[in-house]
Coordinates of C-alpha atoms (C1' of nucleotides) in Angstrom, one line a residue:
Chain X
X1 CA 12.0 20.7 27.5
X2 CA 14.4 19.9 24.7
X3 CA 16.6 16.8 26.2
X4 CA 17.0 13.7 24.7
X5 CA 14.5 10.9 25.5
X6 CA 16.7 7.8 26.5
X7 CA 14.4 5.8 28.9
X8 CA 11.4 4.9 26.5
X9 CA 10.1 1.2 26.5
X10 CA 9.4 0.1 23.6
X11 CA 6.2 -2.4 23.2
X12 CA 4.4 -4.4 20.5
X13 CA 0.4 -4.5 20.0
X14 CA -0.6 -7.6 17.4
X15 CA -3.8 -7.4 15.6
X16 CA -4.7 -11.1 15.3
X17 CA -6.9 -11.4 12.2
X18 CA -8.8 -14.8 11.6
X19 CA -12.0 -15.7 9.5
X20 CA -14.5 -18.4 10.3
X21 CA -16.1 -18.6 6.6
X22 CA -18.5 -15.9 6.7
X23 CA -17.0 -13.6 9.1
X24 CA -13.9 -11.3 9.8
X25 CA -13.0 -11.7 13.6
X26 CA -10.5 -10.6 15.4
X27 CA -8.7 -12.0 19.0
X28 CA -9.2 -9.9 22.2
X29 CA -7.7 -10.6 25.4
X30 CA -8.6 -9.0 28.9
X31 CA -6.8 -7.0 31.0
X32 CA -5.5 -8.5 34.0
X33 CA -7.4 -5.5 35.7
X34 CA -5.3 -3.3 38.4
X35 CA -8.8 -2.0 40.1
X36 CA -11.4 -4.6 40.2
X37 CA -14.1 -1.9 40.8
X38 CA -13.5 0.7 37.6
X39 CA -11.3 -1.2 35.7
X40 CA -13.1 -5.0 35.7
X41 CA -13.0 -7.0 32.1
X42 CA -11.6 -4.0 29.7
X43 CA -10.9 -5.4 26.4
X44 CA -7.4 -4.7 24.6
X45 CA -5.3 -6.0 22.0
X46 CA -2.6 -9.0 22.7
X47 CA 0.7 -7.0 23.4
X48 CA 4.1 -7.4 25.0
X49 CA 7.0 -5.1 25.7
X50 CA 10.2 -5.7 23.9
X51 CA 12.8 -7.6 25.4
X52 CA 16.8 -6.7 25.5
X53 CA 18.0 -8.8 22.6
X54 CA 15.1 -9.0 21.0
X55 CA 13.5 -7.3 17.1
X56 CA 10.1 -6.0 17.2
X57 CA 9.5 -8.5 14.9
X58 CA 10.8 -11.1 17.4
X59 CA 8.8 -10.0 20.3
X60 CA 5.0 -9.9 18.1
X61 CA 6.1 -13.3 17.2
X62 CA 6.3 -14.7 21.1
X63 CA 2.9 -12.3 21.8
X64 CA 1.7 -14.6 18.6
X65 CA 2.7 -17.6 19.8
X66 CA 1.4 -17.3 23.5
X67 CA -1.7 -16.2 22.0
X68 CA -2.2 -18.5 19.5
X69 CA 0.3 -21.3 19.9
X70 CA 1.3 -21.5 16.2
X71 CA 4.7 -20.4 15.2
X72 CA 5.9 -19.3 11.8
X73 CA 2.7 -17.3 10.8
X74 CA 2.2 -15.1 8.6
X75 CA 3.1 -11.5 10.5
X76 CA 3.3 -8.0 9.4
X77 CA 4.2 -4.7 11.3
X78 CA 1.9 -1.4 10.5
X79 CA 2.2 1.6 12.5
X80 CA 4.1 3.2 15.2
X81 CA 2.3 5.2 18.1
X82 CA 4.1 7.7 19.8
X83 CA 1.9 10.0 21.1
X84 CA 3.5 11.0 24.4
X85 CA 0.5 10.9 25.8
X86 CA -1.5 8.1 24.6
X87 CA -0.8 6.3 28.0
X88 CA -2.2 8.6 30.9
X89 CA -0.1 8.4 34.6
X90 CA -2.4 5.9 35.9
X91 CA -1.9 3.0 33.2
X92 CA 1.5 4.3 33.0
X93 CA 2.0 3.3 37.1
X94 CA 0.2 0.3 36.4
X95 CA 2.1 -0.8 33.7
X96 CA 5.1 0.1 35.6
X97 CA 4.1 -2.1 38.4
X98 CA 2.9 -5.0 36.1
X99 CA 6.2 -5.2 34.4
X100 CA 8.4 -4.2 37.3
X101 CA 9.9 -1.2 35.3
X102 CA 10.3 2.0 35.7
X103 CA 10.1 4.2 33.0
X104 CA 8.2 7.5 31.3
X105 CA 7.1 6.8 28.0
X106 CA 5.9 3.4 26.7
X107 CA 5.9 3.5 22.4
X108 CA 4.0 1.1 20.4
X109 CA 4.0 -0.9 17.3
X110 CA 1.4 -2.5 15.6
X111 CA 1.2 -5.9 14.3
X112 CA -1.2 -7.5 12.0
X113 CA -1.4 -11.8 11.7
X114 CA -3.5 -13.9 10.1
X115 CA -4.6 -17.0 10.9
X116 CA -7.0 -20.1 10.7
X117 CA -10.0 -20.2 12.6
X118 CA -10.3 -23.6 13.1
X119 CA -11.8 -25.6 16.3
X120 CA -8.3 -26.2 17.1
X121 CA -7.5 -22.4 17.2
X122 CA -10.8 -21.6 19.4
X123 CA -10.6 -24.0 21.5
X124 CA -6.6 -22.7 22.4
X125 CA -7.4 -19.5 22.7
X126 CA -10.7 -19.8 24.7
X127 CA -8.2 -21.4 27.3
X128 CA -6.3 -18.8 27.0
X129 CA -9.5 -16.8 28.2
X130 CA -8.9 -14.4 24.8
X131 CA -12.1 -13.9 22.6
X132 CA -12.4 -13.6 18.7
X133 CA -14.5 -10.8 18.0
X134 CA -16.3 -9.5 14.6
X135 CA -14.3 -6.8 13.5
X136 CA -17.3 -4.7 12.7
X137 CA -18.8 -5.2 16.4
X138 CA -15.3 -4.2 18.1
X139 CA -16.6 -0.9 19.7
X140 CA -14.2 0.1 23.0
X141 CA -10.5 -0.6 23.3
X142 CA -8.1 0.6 25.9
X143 CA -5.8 3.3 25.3
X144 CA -5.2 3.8 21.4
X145 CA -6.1 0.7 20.6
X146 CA -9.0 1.2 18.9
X147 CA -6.5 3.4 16.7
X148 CA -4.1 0.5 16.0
X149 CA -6.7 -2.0 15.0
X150 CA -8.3 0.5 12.1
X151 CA -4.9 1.0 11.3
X152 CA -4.3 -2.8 10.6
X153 CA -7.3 -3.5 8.6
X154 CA -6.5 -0.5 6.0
X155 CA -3.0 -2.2 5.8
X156 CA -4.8 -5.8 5.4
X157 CA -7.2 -4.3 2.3
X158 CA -4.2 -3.3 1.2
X159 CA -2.1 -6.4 1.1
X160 CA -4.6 -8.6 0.5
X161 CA -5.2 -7.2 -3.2
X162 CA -1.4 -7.5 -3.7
X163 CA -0.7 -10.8 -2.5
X164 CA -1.3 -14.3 -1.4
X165 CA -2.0 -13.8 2.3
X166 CA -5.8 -14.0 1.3
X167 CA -4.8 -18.1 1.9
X168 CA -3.9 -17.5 5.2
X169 CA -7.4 -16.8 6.3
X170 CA -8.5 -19.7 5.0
X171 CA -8.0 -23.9 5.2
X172 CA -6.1 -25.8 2.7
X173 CA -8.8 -26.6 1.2
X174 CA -12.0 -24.0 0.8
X175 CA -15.0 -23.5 -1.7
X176 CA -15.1 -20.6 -4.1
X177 CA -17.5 -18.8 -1.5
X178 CA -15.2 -18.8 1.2
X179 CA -12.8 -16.8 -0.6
X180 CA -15.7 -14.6 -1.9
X181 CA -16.7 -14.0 1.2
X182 CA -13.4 -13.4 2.9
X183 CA -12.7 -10.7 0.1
X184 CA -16.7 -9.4 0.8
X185 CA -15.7 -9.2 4.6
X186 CA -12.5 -7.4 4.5
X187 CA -13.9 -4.6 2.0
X188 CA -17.4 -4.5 2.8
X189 CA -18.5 -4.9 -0.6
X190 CA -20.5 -7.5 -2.7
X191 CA -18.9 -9.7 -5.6
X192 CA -20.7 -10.8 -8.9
X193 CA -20.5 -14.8 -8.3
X194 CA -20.2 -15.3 -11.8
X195 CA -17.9 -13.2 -12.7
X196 CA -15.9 -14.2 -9.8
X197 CA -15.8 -17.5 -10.6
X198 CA -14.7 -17.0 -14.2
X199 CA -11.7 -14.6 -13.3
X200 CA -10.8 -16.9 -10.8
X201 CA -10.8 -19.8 -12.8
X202 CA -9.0 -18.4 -15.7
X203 CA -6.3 -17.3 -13.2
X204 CA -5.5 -20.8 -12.8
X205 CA -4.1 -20.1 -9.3
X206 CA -6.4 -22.9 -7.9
X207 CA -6.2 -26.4 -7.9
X208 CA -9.3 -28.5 -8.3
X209 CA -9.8 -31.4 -5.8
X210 CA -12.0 -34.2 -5.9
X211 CA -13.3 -33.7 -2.2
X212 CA -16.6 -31.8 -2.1
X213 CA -18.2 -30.0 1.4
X214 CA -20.2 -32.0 3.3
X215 CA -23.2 -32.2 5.8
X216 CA -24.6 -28.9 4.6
X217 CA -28.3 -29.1 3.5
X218 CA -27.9 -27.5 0.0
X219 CA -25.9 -29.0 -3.0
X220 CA -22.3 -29.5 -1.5
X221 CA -19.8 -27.3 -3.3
X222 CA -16.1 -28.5 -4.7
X223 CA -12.9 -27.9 -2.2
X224 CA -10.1 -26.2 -4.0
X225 CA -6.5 -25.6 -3.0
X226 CA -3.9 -22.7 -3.9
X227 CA -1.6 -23.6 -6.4
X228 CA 2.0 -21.9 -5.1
X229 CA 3.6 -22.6 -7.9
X230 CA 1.4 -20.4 -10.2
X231 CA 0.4 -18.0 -7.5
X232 CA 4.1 -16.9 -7.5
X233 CA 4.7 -17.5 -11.6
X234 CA 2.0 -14.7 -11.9
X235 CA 3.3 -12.6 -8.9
X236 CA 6.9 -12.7 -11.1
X237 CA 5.1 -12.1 -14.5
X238 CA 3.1 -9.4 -13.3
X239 CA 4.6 -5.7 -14.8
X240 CA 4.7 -3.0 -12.4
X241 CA 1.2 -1.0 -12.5
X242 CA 2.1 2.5 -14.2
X243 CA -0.9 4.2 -14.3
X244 CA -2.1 6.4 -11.1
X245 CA -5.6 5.2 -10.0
X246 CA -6.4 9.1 -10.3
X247 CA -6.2 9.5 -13.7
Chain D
X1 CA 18.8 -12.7 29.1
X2 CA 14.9 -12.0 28.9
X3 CA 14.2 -8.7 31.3
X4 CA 12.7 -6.3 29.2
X5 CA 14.2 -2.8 27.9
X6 CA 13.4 0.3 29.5
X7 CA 16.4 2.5 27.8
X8 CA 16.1 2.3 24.3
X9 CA 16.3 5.7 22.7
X10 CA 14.4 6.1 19.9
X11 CA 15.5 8.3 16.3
X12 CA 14.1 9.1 13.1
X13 CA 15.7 8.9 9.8
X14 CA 14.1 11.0 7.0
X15 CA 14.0 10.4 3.3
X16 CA 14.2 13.4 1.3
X17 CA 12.7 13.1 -2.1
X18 CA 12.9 16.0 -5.1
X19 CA 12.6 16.1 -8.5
X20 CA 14.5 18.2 -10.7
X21 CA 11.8 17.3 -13.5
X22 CA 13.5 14.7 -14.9
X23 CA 15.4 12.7 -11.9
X24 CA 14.4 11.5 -8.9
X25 CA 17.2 12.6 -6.0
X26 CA 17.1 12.1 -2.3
X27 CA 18.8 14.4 0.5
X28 CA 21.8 13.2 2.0
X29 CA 24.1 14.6 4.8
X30 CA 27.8 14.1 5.6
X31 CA 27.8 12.5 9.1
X32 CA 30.1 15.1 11.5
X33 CA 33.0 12.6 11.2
X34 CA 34.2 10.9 14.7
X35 CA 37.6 9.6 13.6
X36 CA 38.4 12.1 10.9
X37 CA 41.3 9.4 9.5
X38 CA 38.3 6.2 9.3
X39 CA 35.1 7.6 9.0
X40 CA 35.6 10.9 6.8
X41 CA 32.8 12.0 4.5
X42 CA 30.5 9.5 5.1
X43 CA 26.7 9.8 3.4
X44 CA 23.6 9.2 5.7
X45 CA 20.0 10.0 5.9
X46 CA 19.0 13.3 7.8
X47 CA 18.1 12.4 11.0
X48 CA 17.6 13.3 14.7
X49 CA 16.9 11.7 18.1
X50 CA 13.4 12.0 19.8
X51 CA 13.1 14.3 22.2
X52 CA 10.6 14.1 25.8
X53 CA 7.1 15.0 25.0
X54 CA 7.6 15.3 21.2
X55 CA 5.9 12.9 18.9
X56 CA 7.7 10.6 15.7
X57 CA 6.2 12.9 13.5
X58 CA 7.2 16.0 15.5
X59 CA 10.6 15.2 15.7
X60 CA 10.6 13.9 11.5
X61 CA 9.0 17.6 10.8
X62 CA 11.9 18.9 13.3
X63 CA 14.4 17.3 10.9
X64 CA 12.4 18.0 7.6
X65 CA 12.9 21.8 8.6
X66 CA 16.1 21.4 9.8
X67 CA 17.3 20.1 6.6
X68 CA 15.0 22.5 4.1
X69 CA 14.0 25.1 6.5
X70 CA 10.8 24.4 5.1
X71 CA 7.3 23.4 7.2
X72 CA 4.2 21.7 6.9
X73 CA 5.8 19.6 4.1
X74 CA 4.2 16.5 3.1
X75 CA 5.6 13.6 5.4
X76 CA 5.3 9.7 5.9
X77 CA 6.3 7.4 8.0
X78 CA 7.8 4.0 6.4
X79 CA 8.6 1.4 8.9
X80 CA 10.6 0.6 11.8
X81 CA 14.2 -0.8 12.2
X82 CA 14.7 -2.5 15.5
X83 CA 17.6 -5.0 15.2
X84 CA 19.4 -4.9 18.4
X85 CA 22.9 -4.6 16.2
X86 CA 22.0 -2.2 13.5
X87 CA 24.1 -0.1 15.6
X88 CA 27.7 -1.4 16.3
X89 CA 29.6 -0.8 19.3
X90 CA 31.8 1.8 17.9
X91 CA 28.8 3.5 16.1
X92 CA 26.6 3.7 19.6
X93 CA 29.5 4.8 21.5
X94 CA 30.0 8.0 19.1
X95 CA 26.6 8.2 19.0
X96 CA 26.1 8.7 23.0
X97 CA 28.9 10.6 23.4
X98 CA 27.5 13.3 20.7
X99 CA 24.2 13.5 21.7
X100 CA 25.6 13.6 25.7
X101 CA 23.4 10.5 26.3
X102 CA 23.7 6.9 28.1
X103 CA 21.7 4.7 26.2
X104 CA 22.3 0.8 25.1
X105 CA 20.8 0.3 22.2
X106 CA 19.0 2.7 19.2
X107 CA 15.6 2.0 17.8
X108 CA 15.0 3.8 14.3
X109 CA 11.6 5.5 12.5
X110 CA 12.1 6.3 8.7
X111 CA 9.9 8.9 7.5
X112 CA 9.7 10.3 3.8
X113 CA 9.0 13.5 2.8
X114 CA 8.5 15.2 -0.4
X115 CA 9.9 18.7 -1.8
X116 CA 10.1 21.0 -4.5
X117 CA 14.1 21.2 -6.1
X118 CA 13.9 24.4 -7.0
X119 CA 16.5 27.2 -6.9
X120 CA 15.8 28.0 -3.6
X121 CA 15.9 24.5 -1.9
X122 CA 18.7 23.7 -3.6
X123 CA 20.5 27.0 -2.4
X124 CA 19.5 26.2 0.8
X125 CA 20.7 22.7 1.6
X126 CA 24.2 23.0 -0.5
X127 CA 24.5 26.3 2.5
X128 CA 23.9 23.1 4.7
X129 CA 26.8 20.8 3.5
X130 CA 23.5 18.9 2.2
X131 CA 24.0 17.0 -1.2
X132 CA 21.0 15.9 -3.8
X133 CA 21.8 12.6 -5.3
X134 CA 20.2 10.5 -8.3
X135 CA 18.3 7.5 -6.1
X136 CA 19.4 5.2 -9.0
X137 CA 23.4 6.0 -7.6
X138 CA 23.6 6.0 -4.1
X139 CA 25.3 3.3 -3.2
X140 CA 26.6 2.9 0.5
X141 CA 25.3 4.7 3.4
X142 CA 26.0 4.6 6.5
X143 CA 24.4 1.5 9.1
X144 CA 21.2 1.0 7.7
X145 CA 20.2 3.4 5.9
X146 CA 20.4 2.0 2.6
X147 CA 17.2 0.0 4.0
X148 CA 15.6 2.7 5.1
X149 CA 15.7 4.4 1.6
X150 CA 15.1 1.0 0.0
X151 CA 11.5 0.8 1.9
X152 CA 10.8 4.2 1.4
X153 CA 11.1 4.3 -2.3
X154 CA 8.6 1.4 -2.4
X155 CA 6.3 3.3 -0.3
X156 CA 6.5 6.5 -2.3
X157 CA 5.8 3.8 -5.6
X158 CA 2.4 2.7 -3.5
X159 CA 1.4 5.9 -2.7
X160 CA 2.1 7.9 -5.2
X161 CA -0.6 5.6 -7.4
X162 CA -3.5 6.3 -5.0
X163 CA -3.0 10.1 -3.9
X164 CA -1.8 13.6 -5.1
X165 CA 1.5 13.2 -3.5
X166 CA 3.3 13.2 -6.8
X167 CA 2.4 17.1 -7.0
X168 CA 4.1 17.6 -4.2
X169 CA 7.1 17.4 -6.1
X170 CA 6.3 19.5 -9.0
X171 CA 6.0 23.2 -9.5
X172 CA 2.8 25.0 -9.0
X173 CA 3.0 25.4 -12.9
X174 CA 4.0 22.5 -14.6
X175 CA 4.4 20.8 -17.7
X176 CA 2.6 17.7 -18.7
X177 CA 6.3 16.2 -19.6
X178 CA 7.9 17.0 -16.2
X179 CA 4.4 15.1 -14.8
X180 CA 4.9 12.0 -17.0
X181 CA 9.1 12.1 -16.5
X182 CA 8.2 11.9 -12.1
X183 CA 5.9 8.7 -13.2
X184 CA 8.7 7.2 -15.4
X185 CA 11.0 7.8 -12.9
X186 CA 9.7 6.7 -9.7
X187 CA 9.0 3.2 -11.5
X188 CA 11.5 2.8 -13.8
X189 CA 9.5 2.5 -16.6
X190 CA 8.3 4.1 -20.4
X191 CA 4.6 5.9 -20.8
X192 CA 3.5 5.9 -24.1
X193 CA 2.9 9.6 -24.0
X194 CA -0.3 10.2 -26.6
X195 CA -2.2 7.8 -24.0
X196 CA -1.1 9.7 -21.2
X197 CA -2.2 13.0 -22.5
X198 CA -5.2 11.2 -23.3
X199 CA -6.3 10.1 -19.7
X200 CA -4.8 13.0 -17.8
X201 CA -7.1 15.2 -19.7
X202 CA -10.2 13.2 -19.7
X203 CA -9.6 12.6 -15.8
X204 CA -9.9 16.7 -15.3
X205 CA -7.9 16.8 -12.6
X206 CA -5.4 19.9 -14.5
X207 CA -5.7 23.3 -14.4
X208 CA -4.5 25.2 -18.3
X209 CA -3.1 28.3 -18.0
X210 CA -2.0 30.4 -20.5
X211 CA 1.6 30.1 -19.8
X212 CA 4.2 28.9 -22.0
X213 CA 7.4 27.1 -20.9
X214 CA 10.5 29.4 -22.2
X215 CA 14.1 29.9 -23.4
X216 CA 13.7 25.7 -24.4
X217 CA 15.4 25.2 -28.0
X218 CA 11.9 23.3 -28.8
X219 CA 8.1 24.2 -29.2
X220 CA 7.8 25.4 -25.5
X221 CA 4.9 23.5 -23.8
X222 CA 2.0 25.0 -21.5
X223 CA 2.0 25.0 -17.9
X224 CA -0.7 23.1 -16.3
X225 CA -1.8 23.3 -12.4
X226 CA -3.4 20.7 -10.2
X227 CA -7.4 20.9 -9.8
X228 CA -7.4 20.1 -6.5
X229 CA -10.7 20.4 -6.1
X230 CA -11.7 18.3 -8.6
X231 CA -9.3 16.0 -7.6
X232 CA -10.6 15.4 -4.0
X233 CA -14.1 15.1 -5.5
X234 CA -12.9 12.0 -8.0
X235 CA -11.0 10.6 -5.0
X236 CA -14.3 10.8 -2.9
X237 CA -15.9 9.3 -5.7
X238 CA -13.7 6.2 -6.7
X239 CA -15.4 2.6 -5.9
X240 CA -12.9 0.8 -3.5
X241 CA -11.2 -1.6 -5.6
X242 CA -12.7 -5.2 -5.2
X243 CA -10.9 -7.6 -7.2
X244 CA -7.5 -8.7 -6.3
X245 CA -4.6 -8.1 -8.9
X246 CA -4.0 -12.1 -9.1
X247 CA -7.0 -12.5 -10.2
Chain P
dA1 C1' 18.0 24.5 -42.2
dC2 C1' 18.4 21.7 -38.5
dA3 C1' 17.7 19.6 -34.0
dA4 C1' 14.6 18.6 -30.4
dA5 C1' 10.6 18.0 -27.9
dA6 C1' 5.3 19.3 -28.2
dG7 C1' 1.1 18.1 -29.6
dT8 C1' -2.6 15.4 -31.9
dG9 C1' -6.7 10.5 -33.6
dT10 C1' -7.9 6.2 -34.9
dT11 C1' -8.3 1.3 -34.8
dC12 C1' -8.4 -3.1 -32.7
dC13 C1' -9.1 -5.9 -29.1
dT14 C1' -9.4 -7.2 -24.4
dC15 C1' -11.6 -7.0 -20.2
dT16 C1' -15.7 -5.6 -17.4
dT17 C1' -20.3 -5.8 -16.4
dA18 C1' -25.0 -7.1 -16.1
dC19 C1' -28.1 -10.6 -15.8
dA20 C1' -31.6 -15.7 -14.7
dC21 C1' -32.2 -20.4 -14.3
dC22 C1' -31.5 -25.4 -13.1
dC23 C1' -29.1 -28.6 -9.7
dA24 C1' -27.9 -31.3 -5.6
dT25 C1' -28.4 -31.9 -0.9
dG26 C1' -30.5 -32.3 4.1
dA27 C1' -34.4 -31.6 6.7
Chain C
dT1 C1' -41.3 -31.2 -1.4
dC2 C1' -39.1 -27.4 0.1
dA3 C1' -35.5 -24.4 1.3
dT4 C1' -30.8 -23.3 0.5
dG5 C1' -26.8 -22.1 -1.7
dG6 C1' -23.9 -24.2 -5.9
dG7 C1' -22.9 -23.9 -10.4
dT8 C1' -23.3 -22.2 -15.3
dG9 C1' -23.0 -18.5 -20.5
dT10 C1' -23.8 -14.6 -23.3
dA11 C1' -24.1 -10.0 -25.2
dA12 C1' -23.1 -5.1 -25.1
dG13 C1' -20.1 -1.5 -23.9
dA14 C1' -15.9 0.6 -21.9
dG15 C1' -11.3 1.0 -21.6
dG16 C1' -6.4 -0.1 -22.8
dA17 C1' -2.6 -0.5 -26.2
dA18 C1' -0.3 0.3 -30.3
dC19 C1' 1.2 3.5 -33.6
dA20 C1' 3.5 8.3 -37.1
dC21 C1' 3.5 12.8 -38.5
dT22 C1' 3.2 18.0 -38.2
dT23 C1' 4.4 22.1 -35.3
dT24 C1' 7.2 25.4 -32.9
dT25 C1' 11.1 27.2 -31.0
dG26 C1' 16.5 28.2 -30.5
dT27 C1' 20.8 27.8 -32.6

DNA sequence: ACAAAAGTGTTCCTCTTACACCCATGA
DNA sequence: TCATGGGTGTAAGAGGAACACTTTTGT
């Protein structure tokens, strides 16, 4: 069968990153189920189908926002998954029937976002009967979904070596430890505190504060804030890397 | 208007990159003009619609073979361009009517791939009506697709640093010149070339043989070969990076 | 003989790494 | 007073950057 495929829908998957401080989590909604008996409480990735009128982009920002309620954040596509058959005929008819469409093929892009984990943020998305998971414990997703999450955190180690969105994860104002961490959580690694400290110092991308943590039953530790300004002064200075990490 | 689209067609778009051992050049094909007073000889990326029950990648290789009758080729996929208008009335009208399809609005994939310019290929593609152009001079293409070659060279930048993609584009036998003229080219930049000896050397991923470059009106250099093996042992090996570059 | 690119070592300095103890707080 | 994590400096070694001359070939 060689024709032309002209009646795809098109739909977008958003990997909702957030971090509580010690922890990489990640939100989970579940499925409104179409067979109580087999299908009850199956766990699956905030998605949407794409709208007439409407960018990719566009439509993972309005999954985003019903999810999360924030606008504006930080939001990055990944991969695309085709497979023709990465939706079998049954979740095919359902999603037919759920969306009152009719078509063969649904494609997929992924999404990746990053966002505070305040109370604020669970307490709106626990109405929203969604769930933040660690991403470590996230064993069994629908369909490919599984796929598109592993997929977004190799693009997050990625990015987050590159560029700023580290701060995303993280409050205005955070210790030193909550960045270590966050960096600790994402790779799976451990980090010299020392050493840390000193690079991080020296970068000059932070801004010291006067405020220091409190109600924690060891000797508080000082808040700091990004500095922008310098973050992106570096990010111009910074001369292309030349050298292949192979050699 | 908010009902959701069921008749995109989807296409894929594919970056062609070869090296001639000391320019970078990309693939480009004159469109089959539709209004041969307007529209003659106009440059665009390779590219095909998807076809029912083929894959992204599928139909990118489909292309990639299409263009350099060549399989199996090394092939990435960049990102995706969605904008509803990308493709202007006029453009999607010619576009149904050659494909013999009904379809409101066109959804692209780019993909990159990476070949060998050798006599051959470049045989090949001229039999085509193909053309290889510097990347540094092409200047307007059709739609798009000056984005989609945009994203793609920074992609190529990313991954050439972290895998043995850049060999793809090189002989079997090569010098260590034609190696360090890819790097300089992809990034636009100058290797001091007694350091790079030094490292590629030390790193052990080359093969010498006892070949000699010839007919050269200089001291002909050896030919070198890729150790994969040891190659995929120091990838395995490598400690994820930990520390961020702004730090 | 000349032009053009190949090939070759050393020095300096910066950056990375490894490592252990005292401090401030809440319970 | 105890448990917990915060905060601090140094020394040794590895790796990166800068730099100039001789060699081999074709014309």
């Amino acid at each position: 069968m060689n024709s032309v495929q002209t009646n795809s829908a098109i739909s977008v998957d958003c990997v909702i990153f957030g971090f509580d401080g010690a922890d990489l989590k990640v939100l989970l909604v579940r499925r409104r189920t179409y067979d109580p008996l087999y299908h009850d409480m199956e766990l699956k990735l905030p998605g949407a189908m794409i709208r007439e009128n409407e960018t990719l982009p566009q439509a993972a920002s309005r999954v985003l926002e019903a999810s999360t309620g924030l606008k504006g954040i930080y939001l990055k596509q990944t991969s695309i998954f085709s497979d023709p058959y990465r939706v079998d005929e049954e979740e095919l008819r359902w999603i037919c029937n759920y969306h009152g469409i009719d078509t063969d093929r649904v494609v997929t892009v992924g999404y990746y976002a990053l966002v505070k984990l305040d109370r604020g943020m669970l307490s709106y998305t626990t109405a929203q009967g969604a769930e933040w998971k660690n991403v470590d414990d996230v064993k069994n997703l629908i369909m490919d979904h599984m796929d598109i999450l592993s997929d977004a955190l190799t693009v997050l180690q990625k990015e987050i070596l590159l560029s700023s969105i580290a701060f995303q994860l993280l409050p205005k104002k955070f210790t030193v430890r909550q960045l270590q961490n966050l960096l600790e959580a994402v790779f799976g690694v451990e980090i010299d505190n020392r050493n840390f400290r000193k690079k991080l110092f020296s970068s000059g991308i932070l801004i010291e504060t006067d405020e220091m943590e409190k109600h924690v039953n060891h000797k508080p530790a000082r808040l700091y804030m990004l500095n922008k300004t310098a973050f992106a002064a570096k990010e111009k200075a910074r001369k292309v890397q030349i050298l292949p990490s192979w050699l």
